[in-house]
Short mmCIF file of C-alpha atoms and ligand atoms in Angstrom, two decimals:
data_model
loop_
_atom_site.label_atom_id
_atom_site.label_comp_id
_atom_site.label_asym_id
_atom_site.label_seq_id
_atom_site.Cartn_x
_atom_site.Cartn_y
_atom_site.Cartn_z
CA MET A 1 -0.35 3.76 15.41
CA THR A 2 -2.51 5.21 12.74
CA PHE A 3 -1.08 8.10 10.58
CA ARG A 4 -3.31 11.28 10.92
CA ALA A 5 -3.45 14.14 8.74
CA SER A 6 -4.79 17.33 9.68
CA VAL A 7 -5.24 19.91 6.94
CA LEU A 8 -5.79 23.66 7.12
CA THR A 9 -7.39 25.32 4.00
CA LEU A 10 -9.57 27.99 2.68
CA TYR A 11 -11.00 25.24 0.46
CA PRO A 12 -12.03 22.34 2.66
CA ASP A 13 -14.29 20.95 -0.24
CA MET A 14 -11.30 20.02 -2.28
CA PHE A 15 -10.55 17.25 0.41
CA PRO A 16 -10.36 14.32 0.37
CA GLY A 17 -10.60 14.77 -3.49
CA PRO A 18 -8.09 12.42 -5.06
CA LEU A 19 -7.25 11.01 -1.52
CA GLY A 20 -10.59 9.64 -1.62
CA VAL A 21 -10.34 7.41 -4.39
CA SER A 22 -8.02 4.05 -5.18
CA LEU A 23 -5.54 3.00 -2.67
CA ALA A 24 -5.68 5.96 -0.54
CA GLY A 25 -9.27 6.05 -0.50
CA ARG A 26 -9.84 2.51 0.25
CA ALA A 27 -7.22 2.96 3.09
CA LEU A 28 -9.17 5.88 4.39
CA GLU A 29 -12.25 3.78 4.49
CA GLU A 30 -10.39 1.05 6.33
CA ASP A 31 -9.17 3.43 8.96
CA LYS A 32 -5.58 2.97 7.97
CA TRP A 33 -4.92 6.64 7.84
CA ARG A 34 -7.25 9.45 9.17
CA LEU A 35 -7.89 12.88 7.75
CA ASP A 36 -9.67 15.88 9.23
CA VAL A 37 -9.79 19.23 7.50
CA THR A 38 -10.12 22.71 9.21
CA ASN A 39 -11.33 25.70 7.34
CA ILE A 40 -9.09 28.49 8.19
CA ARG A 41 -12.08 30.99 7.67
CA ASP A 42 -13.66 29.47 10.68
CA PHE A 43 -10.92 31.36 12.69
CA ALA A 44 -11.41 34.76 11.53
CA ALA A 45 -12.41 37.09 14.09
CA ASP A 46 -14.35 39.72 12.40
CA ARG A 47 -18.09 39.75 11.02
CA HIS A 48 -16.93 39.58 7.22
CA ARG A 49 -14.62 36.31 8.28
CA THR A 50 -11.53 37.91 6.72
CA VAL A 51 -8.53 35.95 6.27
CA ASP A 52 -6.41 38.06 4.13
CA ASP A 53 -5.20 41.57 3.86
CA THR A 54 -3.11 43.74 1.46
CA PRO A 55 0.73 43.56 1.43
CA ALA A 56 2.60 45.90 3.69
CA GLY A 57 4.63 48.05 1.36
CA GLY A 58 2.40 47.66 -1.37
CA GLY A 59 2.31 45.45 -4.46
CA ALA A 60 -0.33 43.04 -5.91
CA GLY A 61 -2.14 40.41 -4.34
CA MET A 62 -3.34 39.50 -0.92
CA VAL A 63 -1.61 37.88 2.00
CA LEU A 64 -3.11 35.51 4.58
CA ARG A 65 -3.13 37.02 8.27
CA CYS A 66 -1.07 35.52 10.60
CA ASP A 67 -3.36 35.79 13.43
CA VAL A 68 -6.08 33.84 11.73
CA VAL A 69 -3.92 31.21 10.46
CA ALA A 70 -2.09 30.70 13.83
CA ALA A 71 -5.55 30.49 15.62
CA ALA A 72 -6.45 27.72 13.13
CA LEU A 73 -3.34 26.02 13.47
CA ASP A 74 -3.43 26.06 17.29
CA SER A 75 -6.77 24.48 17.36
CA VAL A 76 -5.28 21.25 16.07
CA ALA A 77 -1.52 21.40 17.18
CA ASP A 78 -0.80 18.23 19.24
CA GLY A 79 2.78 17.51 18.51
CA ARG A 80 2.61 16.17 15.09
CA PRO A 81 4.94 18.05 12.46
CA VAL A 82 3.63 21.04 11.19
CA LEU A 83 4.14 21.69 7.39
CA ALA A 84 3.55 24.58 5.44
CA MET A 85 3.15 24.06 1.75
CA THR A 86 5.45 27.06 -0.02
CA PRO A 87 7.49 27.29 -3.12
CA ARG A 88 10.53 28.64 -1.23
CA GLY A 89 10.20 25.50 1.01
CA LYS A 90 12.74 22.52 1.19
CA PRO A 91 12.16 20.37 -1.82
CA LEU A 92 10.09 17.42 -0.89
CA THR A 93 12.13 13.92 -1.04
CA GLN A 94 11.27 10.47 -0.65
CA ALA A 95 13.43 10.47 2.42
CA ARG A 96 11.53 12.87 3.96
CA VAL A 97 8.21 11.18 3.02
CA ARG A 98 9.62 7.96 4.48
CA THR A 99 10.28 9.56 8.03
CA LEU A 100 7.02 11.40 8.06
CA ALA A 101 5.22 8.36 7.05
CA ALA A 102 6.63 6.46 9.96
CA GLY A 103 5.46 9.00 12.43
CA GLU A 104 2.27 9.98 14.03
CA GLY A 105 1.11 12.08 11.07
CA ALA A 106 1.24 15.73 10.08
CA ILE A 107 -0.58 18.99 10.30
CA VAL A 108 -0.35 20.67 6.71
CA LEU A 109 -1.16 24.43 6.02
CA CYS A 110 -2.20 25.13 2.61
CA GLY A 111 -1.34 28.61 1.31
CA ARG A 112 -3.46 30.88 -1.22
CA PHE A 113 -2.86 34.22 -2.70
CA GLU A 114 0.48 35.47 -2.17
CA GLY A 115 0.91 33.16 0.94
CA PHE A 116 1.39 33.61 4.45
CA ASP A 117 2.50 36.52 6.58
CA GLU A 118 6.22 35.83 7.63
CA ARG A 119 5.75 36.30 11.37
CA LEU A 120 3.70 33.05 11.29
CA PHE A 121 7.06 31.13 10.73
CA GLU A 122 8.99 33.01 13.35
CA ALA A 123 6.21 32.42 16.06
CA ARG A 124 5.28 28.77 15.37
CA GLU A 125 7.65 25.71 14.57
CA ILE A 126 6.78 25.26 10.82
CA GLU A 127 8.53 23.30 8.30
CA GLU A 128 7.96 24.94 4.74
CA VAL A 129 7.91 22.10 1.96
CA SER A 130 7.91 22.68 -1.62
CA ILE A 131 6.87 20.22 -4.19
CA GLY A 132 9.08 21.47 -7.01
CA ASP A 133 10.15 24.76 -8.75
CA PHE A 134 6.67 26.09 -10.17
CA ILE A 135 3.98 28.21 -8.63
CA LEU A 136 0.55 26.64 -8.08
CA SER A 137 -2.59 28.58 -7.21
CA GLY A 138 -2.88 27.20 -3.78
CA GLY A 139 -1.14 24.65 -1.38
CA GLU A 140 -3.95 22.24 -1.49
CA LEU A 141 -2.87 20.27 -4.56
CA ALA A 142 0.82 20.28 -2.84
CA ALA A 143 -0.69 18.94 0.42
CA MET A 144 -2.28 16.00 -1.48
CA VAL A 145 0.94 15.13 -3.09
CA LEU A 146 2.62 15.24 0.28
CA LEU A 147 -0.06 13.32 1.90
CA ASP A 148 -0.43 10.65 -0.78
CA ALA A 149 3.20 9.87 -0.43
CA CYS A 150 2.86 9.31 2.93
CA ILE A 151 -0.14 7.19 2.66
CA ARG A 152 0.93 4.64 0.32
CA LEU A 153 3.81 3.95 2.67
CA GLN A 154 1.15 2.96 5.51
CA GLY A 155 1.08 -0.58 6.61
CA GLY A 156 -1.45 -2.60 4.38
CA VAL A 157 -2.26 0.30 1.88
CA MET A 158 -0.18 -1.00 -1.13
CA GLY A 159 -0.82 -4.60 -2.20
CA ALA A 160 2.42 -6.48 -2.08
CA ALA A 161 4.32 -5.23 1.06
CA SER A 162 7.58 -5.11 -0.73
CA SER A 163 6.26 -2.94 -3.64
CA GLY A 164 7.59 0.16 -1.75
CA GLU A 165 11.19 -0.61 -1.65
CA GLU A 166 12.24 -1.14 -5.00
CA GLU A 167 10.60 2.20 -6.47
CA SER A 168 12.69 5.14 -7.97
CA PHE A 169 14.42 7.39 -5.23
CA GLU A 170 14.68 4.50 -2.55
CA GLU A 171 18.35 3.92 -3.27
CA GLY A 172 18.97 6.80 -4.72
CA LEU A 173 18.41 5.61 -8.14
CA LEU A 174 15.63 5.82 -10.60
CA GLU A 175 13.87 2.27 -11.03
CA TYR A 176 14.77 0.01 -13.95
CA PRO A 177 12.29 -0.14 -17.04
CA HIS A 178 9.16 -2.44 -16.82
CA TYR A 179 7.83 -4.58 -19.70
CA THR A 180 4.54 -6.84 -19.74
CA ARG A 181 2.90 -9.01 -22.18
CA PRO A 182 2.54 -9.15 -25.25
CA VAL A 183 6.00 -10.49 -25.65
CA GLU A 184 6.42 -8.84 -29.21
CA TRP A 185 4.56 -5.58 -29.87
CA GLU A 186 5.27 -3.57 -33.20
CA GLY A 187 8.11 -5.67 -33.90
CA ARG A 188 9.78 -4.93 -30.41
CA THR A 189 10.36 -7.84 -28.10
CA ILE A 190 10.80 -7.83 -24.22
CA PRO A 191 14.74 -7.92 -23.38
CA GLU A 192 15.71 -11.62 -23.40
CA VAL A 193 17.04 -11.58 -19.94
CA LEU A 194 13.75 -10.92 -18.32
CA ARG A 195 12.07 -14.04 -20.12
CA SER A 196 15.08 -16.31 -18.83
CA GLY A 197 13.75 -17.08 -15.66
CA ASP A 198 17.54 -16.42 -14.34
CA HIS A 199 16.81 -14.45 -11.05
CA ALA A 200 20.26 -13.57 -10.42
CA LYS A 201 20.88 -12.51 -13.99
CA ILE A 202 17.50 -10.38 -14.01
CA ALA A 203 18.53 -8.53 -10.78
CA ALA A 204 21.82 -7.79 -12.26
CA TRP A 205 20.32 -6.41 -15.63
CA ARG A 206 17.73 -4.34 -13.61
CA LYS A 207 20.61 -3.03 -11.39
CA ALA A 208 22.69 -1.82 -14.31
CA ARG A 209 19.99 -0.25 -15.99
CA ALA A 210 18.92 1.54 -12.91
CA ILE A 211 22.42 2.96 -12.90
CA GLU A 212 22.74 3.86 -16.50
CA ASP A 213 19.31 5.56 -16.56
CA THR A 214 19.88 7.71 -13.22
CA ARG A 215 23.27 8.67 -14.89
CA LEU A 216 21.88 9.71 -18.30
CA ARG A 217 18.52 10.94 -16.97
CA ARG A 218 19.29 12.71 -13.53
CA PRO A 219 22.87 13.36 -13.25
CA ASP A 220 22.07 15.35 -10.18
CA LEU A 221 20.72 12.52 -8.56
CA TRP A 222 23.71 10.50 -9.42
CA GLU A 223 26.18 12.82 -8.28
CA ARG A 224 24.45 12.98 -4.70
CA HIS A 225 23.69 9.40 -4.23
CA GLY A 226 25.79 7.43 -6.63
CA ASP A 227 27.99 6.28 -3.65
CA ALA A 228 25.54 3.89 -2.60
CA ALA A 229 25.46 2.12 -5.92
CA ASP A 230 27.88 0.07 -7.61
CA GLY A 231 30.46 1.80 -9.69
CA SER A 232 29.74 5.13 -8.13
CA PRO A 233 31.38 8.29 -9.59
CA SER A 234 32.67 9.45 -6.12
CA GLY A 235 34.16 5.83 -5.69
CA ALA A 236 35.95 6.27 -9.09
CA ARG A 237 37.28 9.69 -8.08
CA ARG A 238 38.47 8.34 -4.67
CA LYS A 239 40.34 5.74 -6.62
CA THR A 240 42.16 8.11 -8.89
CA GLN A 241 43.08 10.40 -5.92
CA ASP A 242 44.64 7.52 -4.07
N1 SAH B 301 3.88 34.46 -3.83
C1 SAH B 301 4.32 33.18 -3.79
C2 SAH B 301 3.29 32.04 -4.47
C3 SAH B 301 2.03 31.96 -3.73
S1 SAH B 301 1.31 30.61 -4.53
C4 SAH B 301 5.81 33.13 -4.16
O1 SAH B 301 6.08 33.78 -5.15
O2 SAH B 301 6.60 32.26 -3.78
C5 SAH B 301 -0.02 30.22 -3.43
C6 SAH B 301 0.23 29.17 -2.52
O3 SAH B 301 0.20 28.03 -3.42
C7 SAH B 301 1.35 29.10 -1.69
O4 SAH B 301 1.22 29.98 -0.43
C8 SAH B 301 1.75 27.77 -1.35
O5 SAH B 301 0.84 27.29 -0.33
C9 SAH B 301 1.01 27.13 -2.52
N2 SAH B 301 2.05 26.76 -3.44
C10 SAH B 301 2.49 27.31 -4.70
N3 SAH B 301 3.52 26.72 -5.58
C11 SAH B 301 3.81 25.60 -4.44
C12 SAH B 301 4.94 24.68 -4.79
N4 SAH B 301 5.91 24.59 -5.67
N5 SAH B 301 5.14 23.77 -3.47
C13 SAH B 301 4.27 23.94 -2.53
N6 SAH B 301 3.23 24.83 -2.45
C14 SAH B 301 3.25 25.65 -3.28
#
């Protein structure tokens, strides 16, 4: 099954953009994933090809018309999940990416201006997705972020088949730090254990560093997922409660 991405945008020229180079680009050429891009403007009904209008109730900016966006969406809808990129959407996680990547693909709606007319979300089954607590000028870059994360998990896209599994977030932990040659640089050496050749010791060191880094850098992640890792905070709490 080939992952199929359909993107709905007012700026089709932005695609494939970064998804056309490196890993994702090569995979696209090799048909390991597919992309079609629909210009929302092609579904405007009037002579001026209008896609937006002023906000009801007044205020700044323009709002994407629900009738035009729905017509564009209906033209590609085929049962794949429909995702709209919105800052108020559910924050994207590696877990959601994994599930999406294992499916048939995704239909991705890119907003512009002030965003979409709310009735669109009432009338169609649409999952709103955010890529973080900041505002972009449009949904296209957010859609590329989402698709890139899905594409790299497709079979045969990444070099080593295993390289997706040890990454940050996959076990609810950040990844351990990396080193490569030279062994000594500006007086700093690669940790001894990584040069020992003792695979069990190396694995233990990496696990310990992953746990330590997660606790220090992302206490929120540690609180949520620490259970899965050794020495979890909730495990410790459970012990003291007993
Ligand atoms: N008025 C909106 C922001 C609109 S930004 C608000 O205050 O919430 C224009 C478009 O950019 C949005 O419709 C959305 O498609 C996209 N966008 C902006 N920030 C985003 C984010 N953090 N995640 C996903 N999409 C985003």
